[in-house]
Amino acid sequence: YAFLDIPNKKYQGTLPIEKRALCDCNDNDYEIEFCDVSFKYPGSDAYALRHISLKFHVGERLAVVGMNGSGKTTFIKLLCRLYDPTEGKILLNGIDIQKYNYEEYMSIFSVVFQDFKLFSFSLGQNVAANADYDKARVEYCLKKAGFGERLAQMPNGTDTCLYKDFSENGVEISGGEAQKIALARALYKDAPFIVLDEPTSALDPVAEAEVYSKFNEIVGQKTAIYISHRLSSCRFCDEIIVFDHGLIIQRGSHDDLVADEKGKYAELWRAQAQYYEK
C-alpha cells in the first residue's frame, strides 16, 4: 500500500481526447507527431533516444526495428506516456499529449509488451482485463488471435481458469498460447492505436507470420505499430523505421530498405536470411 500511495509526479492535463486542433476530424481521426524528442532514463547520463521526429496517422501500419538496446521499446513507452520526453514534445492532433487527461490519453492505446502478464483467473477475465466481460466478444477476439482450436478444448470455455493457483481444475497453457491470449486482449480493448512490442517471440517464424498477417486484416482502420526482431514479419507495413543507438537512421518500405545494400536494414535482413537460404 505504501508503494501504491506514492504520488504520481507526472503533469496531469485536463483536456478531453475529443478536443481537436483546428481540423475537421471525426472522433476516430488521430495524428501523432514526435517533435525533436530526446530521452534519458532517470539516473542515467546517456540518451536512450536522440532527436526523434516523425508523424503518423490513423490507419497506418508502422514497423519499428533495430538491434537490442537501439531505443525501440523506449519509443513506445514515450508514445504511451509511461515516461515523458527529456527534450522535445509529442503531439496528438497538434496538442502536447501532457495537456490531455492522463487516463483518457491512455485509453486510446492497446499495448502488448514483450513482458505481458496473464493472471490465474478465467480465460475471459484475462482477455477483458476485467471481472465482467462480453463472452461473445472474448470468443471472437480469441479466434482472431489464432486461439480458436485451443478454446474449443477448454473444459469450461471462456470460464476456464488459467493455471492452478486458485483452482485445481485450472488449465496450464504454453508460452505461445499465452501470447495469443495477450493479442486477444489487445483486440478486446478496441482502442484506436494497437501496439505490439515483440509479443510473438515465443512463436516459431511461420506461426508469427500467420499471427501478424491475420492481425493486420482485423486491425482495420486502426493504427498499428509493430516491433519485431524478425524482419519478415514487418513486410506488410506501410513504413518501417530503423533505430540504431537511439537514432532513426532509416525509413521506408521493406523493398526500398532492402535495396539500400549499405544500409542497416539490409544488413539485418541478410543476417537473418542466411539461415533460410541454401
Tab-separated table of C-alpha atoms in Angstrom:
chain	number	residue	atom	x	y	z
A	1	TYR	CA	0.000	0.000	0.000
A	2	ALA	CA	2.899	2.358	0.671
A	3	PHE	CA	4.067	1.746	-2.882
A	4	LEU	CA	0.590	2.360	-4.312
A	5	ASP	CA	0.326	5.591	-2.291
A	6	ILE	CA	3.443	7.095	-3.892
A	7	PRO	CA	2.134	10.226	-5.648
A	8	ASN	CA	2.268	10.447	-9.424
A	9	LYS	CA	4.602	13.332	-10.241
A	10	LYS	CA	3.605	13.427	-13.892
A	11	TYR	CA	1.869	16.546	-15.086
A	12	GLN	CA	-1.832	15.739	-15.244
A	13	GLY	CA	-3.579	17.533	-18.070
A	14	THR	CA	-7.293	18.243	-18.236
A	15	LEU	CA	-8.160	18.312	-21.941
A	16	PRO	CA	-10.506	15.538	-23.056
A	17	ILE	CA	-9.306	13.491	-26.002
A	18	GLU	CA	-12.313	14.651	-28.065
A	19	LYS	CA	-10.799	18.136	-28.415
A	20	ARG	CA	-9.225	18.636	-31.825
A	21	ALA	CA	-6.594	21.006	-33.105
A	22	LEU	CA	-8.345	23.122	-35.738
A	23	CYS	CA	-9.250	20.281	-38.041
A	24	ASP	CA	-12.429	18.700	-39.289
A	25	CYS	CA	-11.565	15.342	-37.759
A	26	ASN	CA	-14.120	12.825	-36.612
A	27	ASP	CA	-13.709	11.011	-33.317
A	28	ASN	CA	-11.655	8.244	-34.910
A	29	ASP	CA	-9.081	10.503	-36.591
A	30	TYR	CA	-5.761	10.787	-34.794
A	31	GLU	CA	-2.356	12.115	-35.754
A	32	ILE	CA	0.708	11.520	-33.589
A	33	GLU	CA	3.853	13.575	-34.058
A	34	PHE	CA	7.234	13.345	-32.329
A	35	CYS	CA	8.920	16.745	-32.432
A	36	ASP	CA	12.704	16.509	-31.873
A	37	VAL	CA	12.215	14.152	-28.919
A	38	SER	CA	15.181	13.039	-26.819
A	39	PHE	CA	15.070	10.958	-23.645
A	40	LYS	CA	17.309	9.865	-20.765
A	41	TYR	CA	16.157	7.304	-18.233
A	42	PRO	CA	16.086	8.591	-14.632
A	43	GLY	CA	19.561	8.449	-13.079
A	44	SER	CA	21.300	7.977	-16.442
A	45	ASP	CA	23.510	10.448	-18.293
A	46	ALA	CA	23.187	8.598	-21.598
A	47	TYR	CA	20.440	9.333	-24.099
A	48	ALA	CA	18.231	6.349	-24.895
A	49	LEU	CA	16.649	8.339	-27.743
A	50	ARG	CA	18.003	11.384	-29.573
A	51	HIS	CA	16.274	13.894	-31.851
A	52	ILE	CA	13.351	11.688	-32.877
A	53	SER	CA	11.000	13.428	-35.324
A	54	LEU	CA	8.224	11.596	-37.150
A	55	LYS	CA	4.497	11.723	-37.817
A	56	PHE	CA	1.939	9.006	-38.408
A	57	HIS	CA	-1.819	8.947	-38.952
A	58	VAL	CA	-4.736	6.715	-38.144
A	59	GLY	CA	-4.922	3.555	-40.254
A	60	GLU	CA	-1.183	3.326	-40.936
A	61	ARG	CA	0.952	0.256	-40.276
A	62	LEU	CA	4.286	1.179	-38.767
A	63	ALA	CA	7.099	-1.288	-38.046
A	64	VAL	CA	9.925	-0.419	-35.660
A	65	VAL	CA	13.104	-2.475	-35.981
A	66	GLY	CA	16.671	-2.383	-34.728
A	67	MET	CA	19.244	-4.168	-32.594
A	68	ASN	CA	18.719	-4.755	-28.871
A	69	GLY	CA	19.109	-1.504	-26.968
A	70	SER	CA	18.534	0.650	-30.056
A	71	GLY	CA	15.584	2.502	-28.490
A	72	LYS	CA	12.559	0.661	-29.915
A	73	THR	CA	10.761	-0.048	-26.638
A	74	THR	CA	11.709	3.354	-25.218
A	75	PHE	CA	9.978	4.921	-28.219
A	76	ILE	CA	6.791	3.000	-27.365
A	77	LYS	CA	6.993	3.900	-23.670
A	78	LEU	CA	7.143	7.589	-24.570
A	79	LEU	CA	4.260	7.221	-27.020
A	80	CYS	CA	2.131	5.642	-24.277
A	81	ARG	CA	3.297	8.259	-21.768
A	82	LEU	CA	4.845	5.792	-19.362
A	83	TYR	CA	7.649	8.377	-19.442
A	84	ASP	CA	7.741	11.987	-20.571
A	85	PRO	CA	10.416	13.276	-23.002
A	86	THR	CA	13.579	14.800	-21.580
A	87	GLU	CA	13.591	17.194	-24.526
A	88	GLY	CA	11.083	17.933	-27.289
A	89	LYS	CA	7.336	17.250	-27.455
A	90	ILE	CA	4.912	14.560	-28.533
A	91	LEU	CA	1.716	15.883	-30.103
A	92	LEU	CA	-1.722	14.321	-30.539
A	93	ASN	CA	-3.666	16.234	-33.186
A	94	GLY	CA	-1.308	19.192	-32.731
A	95	ILE	CA	-1.626	19.335	-28.915
A	96	ASP	CA	1.087	18.343	-26.437
A	97	ILE	CA	-0.011	14.970	-25.003
A	98	GLN	CA	0.831	16.213	-21.490
A	99	LYS	CA	-2.131	18.583	-21.720
A	100	TYR	CA	-4.628	15.749	-22.163
A	101	ASN	CA	-6.355	13.967	-19.315
A	102	TYR	CA	-3.919	11.171	-18.480
A	103	GLU	CA	-6.492	8.378	-18.188
A	104	GLU	CA	-8.213	9.420	-21.412
A	105	TYR	CA	-4.923	9.524	-23.291
A	106	MET	CA	-4.009	6.046	-22.043
A	107	SER	CA	-7.397	4.763	-23.192
A	108	ILE	CA	-6.620	5.253	-26.901
A	109	PHE	CA	-3.758	2.705	-26.781
A	110	SER	CA	-3.975	-1.039	-26.648
A	111	VAL	CA	-0.468	-2.350	-25.979
A	112	VAL	CA	1.058	-5.815	-25.720
A	113	PHE	CA	4.583	-5.567	-24.320
A	114	GLN	CA	7.029	-8.443	-24.557
A	115	ASP	CA	6.801	-8.939	-20.773
A	116	PHE	CA	2.990	-9.004	-20.603
A	117	LYS	CA	1.311	-10.897	-17.752
A	118	LEU	CA	-1.645	-13.248	-17.544
A	119	PHE	CA	-3.478	-13.923	-14.295
A	120	SER	CA	-4.781	-17.002	-12.516
A	121	PHE	CA	-8.367	-16.047	-13.299
A	122	SER	CA	-10.696	-17.192	-16.051
A	123	LEU	CA	-9.712	-17.036	-19.695
A	124	GLY	CA	-12.431	-14.474	-20.365
A	125	GLN	CA	-11.311	-12.242	-17.499
A	126	ASN	CA	-7.742	-12.369	-18.818
A	127	VAL	CA	-8.841	-11.235	-22.256
A	128	ALA	CA	-11.125	-8.482	-20.948
A	129	ALA	CA	-8.801	-7.472	-18.083
A	130	ASN	CA	-11.996	-7.174	-16.099
A	131	ALA	CA	-14.120	-9.327	-13.787
A	132	ASP	CA	-17.125	-8.859	-16.094
A	133	TYR	CA	-16.845	-9.446	-19.805
A	134	ASP	CA	-18.740	-9.931	-23.043
A	135	LYS	CA	-18.425	-13.669	-23.728
A	136	ALA	CA	-19.186	-13.458	-27.454
A	137	ARG	CA	-16.665	-10.665	-27.908
A	138	VAL	CA	-13.996	-12.580	-25.968
A	139	GLU	CA	-14.532	-15.655	-28.150
A	140	TYR	CA	-14.355	-13.526	-31.309
A	141	CYS	CA	-11.061	-11.934	-30.246
A	142	LEU	CA	-9.525	-15.266	-29.222
A	143	LYS	CA	-10.390	-16.818	-32.577
A	144	LYS	CA	-9.000	-13.825	-34.463
A	145	ALA	CA	-5.770	-14.113	-32.460
A	146	GLY	CA	-5.361	-17.761	-33.513
A	147	PHE	CA	-6.546	-19.303	-30.237
A	148	GLY	CA	-9.724	-20.848	-31.658
A	149	GLU	CA	-8.651	-24.512	-31.636
A	150	ARG	CA	-7.344	-24.297	-28.074
A	151	LEU	CA	-10.505	-22.521	-26.957
A	152	ALA	CA	-12.585	-25.446	-28.239
A	153	GLN	CA	-10.595	-27.729	-25.907
A	154	MET	CA	-11.161	-25.619	-22.797
A	155	PRO	CA	-13.450	-27.581	-20.410
A	156	ASN	CA	-15.496	-24.516	-19.432
A	157	GLY	CA	-14.885	-22.324	-22.454
A	158	THR	CA	-14.078	-18.738	-21.546
A	159	ASP	CA	-14.916	-19.513	-17.899
A	160	THR	CA	-11.990	-21.935	-17.687
A	161	CYS	CA	-9.493	-20.842	-15.039
A	162	LEU	CA	-5.897	-20.403	-16.150
A	163	TYR	CA	-3.193	-22.053	-14.039
A	164	LYS	CA	-3.765	-23.886	-10.770
A	165	ASP	CA	-3.087	-21.179	-8.174
A	166	PHE	CA	-6.760	-20.753	-7.306
A	167	SER	CA	-8.368	-23.783	-8.937
A	168	GLU	CA	-7.385	-27.440	-9.007
A	169	ASN	CA	-9.065	-27.631	-12.406
A	170	GLY	CA	-7.045	-24.726	-13.771
A	171	VAL	CA	-5.513	-25.202	-17.210
A	172	GLU	CA	-1.805	-24.749	-17.871
A	173	ILE	CA	-1.010	-23.009	-21.145
A	174	SER	CA	2.165	-22.733	-23.199
A	175	GLY	CA	4.133	-19.563	-23.850
A	176	GLY	CA	2.828	-19.381	-27.418
A	177	GLU	CA	-0.756	-19.797	-26.250
A	178	ALA	CA	-0.259	-17.080	-23.645
A	179	GLN	CA	0.924	-14.699	-26.356
A	180	LYS	CA	-2.212	-15.341	-28.411
A	181	ILE	CA	-4.343	-14.568	-25.355
A	182	ALA	CA	-2.409	-11.324	-24.938
A	183	LEU	CA	-3.120	-10.454	-28.575
A	184	ALA	CA	-6.809	-11.154	-27.997
A	185	ARG	CA	-6.664	-8.779	-25.021
A	186	ALA	CA	-5.351	-6.044	-27.304
A	187	LEU	CA	-8.225	-6.636	-29.727
A	188	TYR	CA	-10.850	-6.707	-26.965
A	189	LYS	CA	-9.948	-3.218	-25.756
A	190	ASP	CA	-10.823	-1.868	-29.225
A	191	ALA	CA	-8.546	1.183	-28.964
A	192	PRO	CA	-7.622	3.375	-31.992
A	193	PHE	CA	-3.907	2.540	-31.581
A	194	ILE	CA	-2.638	-1.032	-31.268
A	195	VAL	CA	0.999	-1.503	-30.277
A	196	LEU	CA	2.721	-4.892	-30.356
A	197	ASP	CA	6.159	-4.879	-28.729
A	198	GLU	CA	7.566	-8.265	-29.767
A	199	PRO	CA	4.667	-10.204	-28.243
A	200	THR	CA	5.205	-13.203	-30.531
A	201	SER	CA	8.777	-14.055	-29.540
A	202	ALA	CA	7.681	-17.482	-28.244
A	203	LEU	CA	6.199	-18.420	-31.610
A	204	ASP	CA	8.112	-20.014	-34.458
A	205	PRO	CA	8.642	-17.820	-37.561
A	206	VAL	CA	5.785	-19.431	-39.526
A	207	ALA	CA	3.313	-19.059	-36.649
A	208	GLU	CA	4.444	-15.478	-36.058
A	209	ALA	CA	3.947	-14.566	-39.728
A	210	GLU	CA	0.470	-16.114	-39.619
A	211	VAL	CA	-0.493	-14.164	-36.491
A	212	TYR	CA	0.768	-10.872	-37.912
A	213	SER	CA	-0.939	-11.352	-41.275
A	214	LYS	CA	-4.273	-12.138	-39.582
A	215	PHE	CA	-3.778	-9.316	-37.120
A	216	ASN	CA	-3.192	-6.909	-39.980
A	217	GLU	CA	-6.510	-7.946	-41.522
A	218	ILE	CA	-8.587	-7.407	-38.381
A	219	VAL	CA	-6.932	-4.165	-37.271
A	220	GLY	CA	-8.991	-2.444	-39.969
A	221	GLN	CA	-8.776	1.338	-39.790
A	222	LYS	CA	-6.844	1.354	-36.523
A	223	THR	CA	-3.229	2.461	-36.375
A	224	ALA	CA	-0.895	-0.467	-35.736
A	225	ILE	CA	2.707	-0.251	-34.554
A	226	TYR	CA	4.777	-3.421	-34.615
A	227	ILE	CA	8.145	-4.108	-33.022
A	228	SER	CA	9.740	-7.360	-34.112
A	229	HIS	CA	13.196	-8.834	-34.359
A	230	ARG	CA	12.102	-10.961	-37.310
A	231	LEU	CA	12.068	-8.560	-40.232
A	232	SER	CA	9.942	-10.850	-42.386
A	233	SER	CA	7.024	-10.089	-40.050
A	234	CYS	CA	7.217	-6.390	-40.979
A	235	ARG	CA	6.919	-6.679	-44.751
A	236	PHE	CA	3.197	-5.815	-44.833
A	237	CYS	CA	3.698	-2.484	-43.023
A	238	ASP	CA	3.286	0.847	-44.808
A	239	GLU	CA	6.553	2.132	-43.372
A	240	ILE	CA	9.488	0.648	-41.487
A	241	ILE	CA	11.565	2.755	-39.117
A	242	VAL	CA	15.067	1.575	-38.252
A	243	PHE	CA	16.531	2.550	-34.872
A	244	ASP	CA	20.225	2.431	-34.044
A	245	HIS	CA	21.776	3.750	-30.816
A	246	GLY	CA	18.734	5.883	-30.065
A	247	LEU	CA	18.521	7.451	-33.532
A	248	ILE	CA	16.234	6.874	-36.508
A	249	ILE	CA	18.720	6.053	-39.248
A	250	GLN	CA	16.385	4.758	-41.996
A	251	ARG	CA	12.728	4.978	-43.021
A	252	GLY	CA	10.877	3.405	-45.908
A	253	SER	CA	9.149	0.300	-47.247
A	254	HIS	CA	10.695	-3.147	-46.968
A	255	ASP	CA	11.642	-3.242	-50.654
A	256	ASP	CA	13.223	0.213	-50.563
A	257	LEU	CA	15.241	-0.558	-47.436
A	258	VAL	CA	16.471	-3.919	-48.717
A	259	ALA	CA	17.547	-2.233	-51.958
A	260	ASP	CA	19.879	0.028	-49.959
A	261	GLU	CA	22.563	-2.636	-49.650
A	262	LYS	CA	24.810	-0.492	-47.454
A	263	GLY	CA	22.005	0.355	-45.004
A	264	LYS	CA	21.446	-1.129	-41.566
A	265	TYR	CA	18.131	-2.735	-42.530
A	266	ALA	CA	19.697	-4.650	-45.411
A	267	GLU	CA	22.483	-5.767	-43.076
A	268	LEU	CA	19.951	-7.112	-40.561
A	269	TRP	CA	17.914	-8.718	-43.346
A	270	ARG	CA	20.914	-10.551	-44.766
A	271	ALA	CA	21.924	-11.715	-41.292
A	272	GLN	CA	18.527	-13.367	-40.836
A	273	ALA	CA	18.005	-14.550	-44.401
A	274	GLN	CA	21.198	-16.601	-44.413
A	275	TYR	CA	19.575	-19.130	-42.105
A	276	TYR	CA	16.696	-19.721	-44.538
A	277	GLU	CA	18.595	-19.736	-47.827
A	278	LYS	CA	20.644	-22.594	-49.224
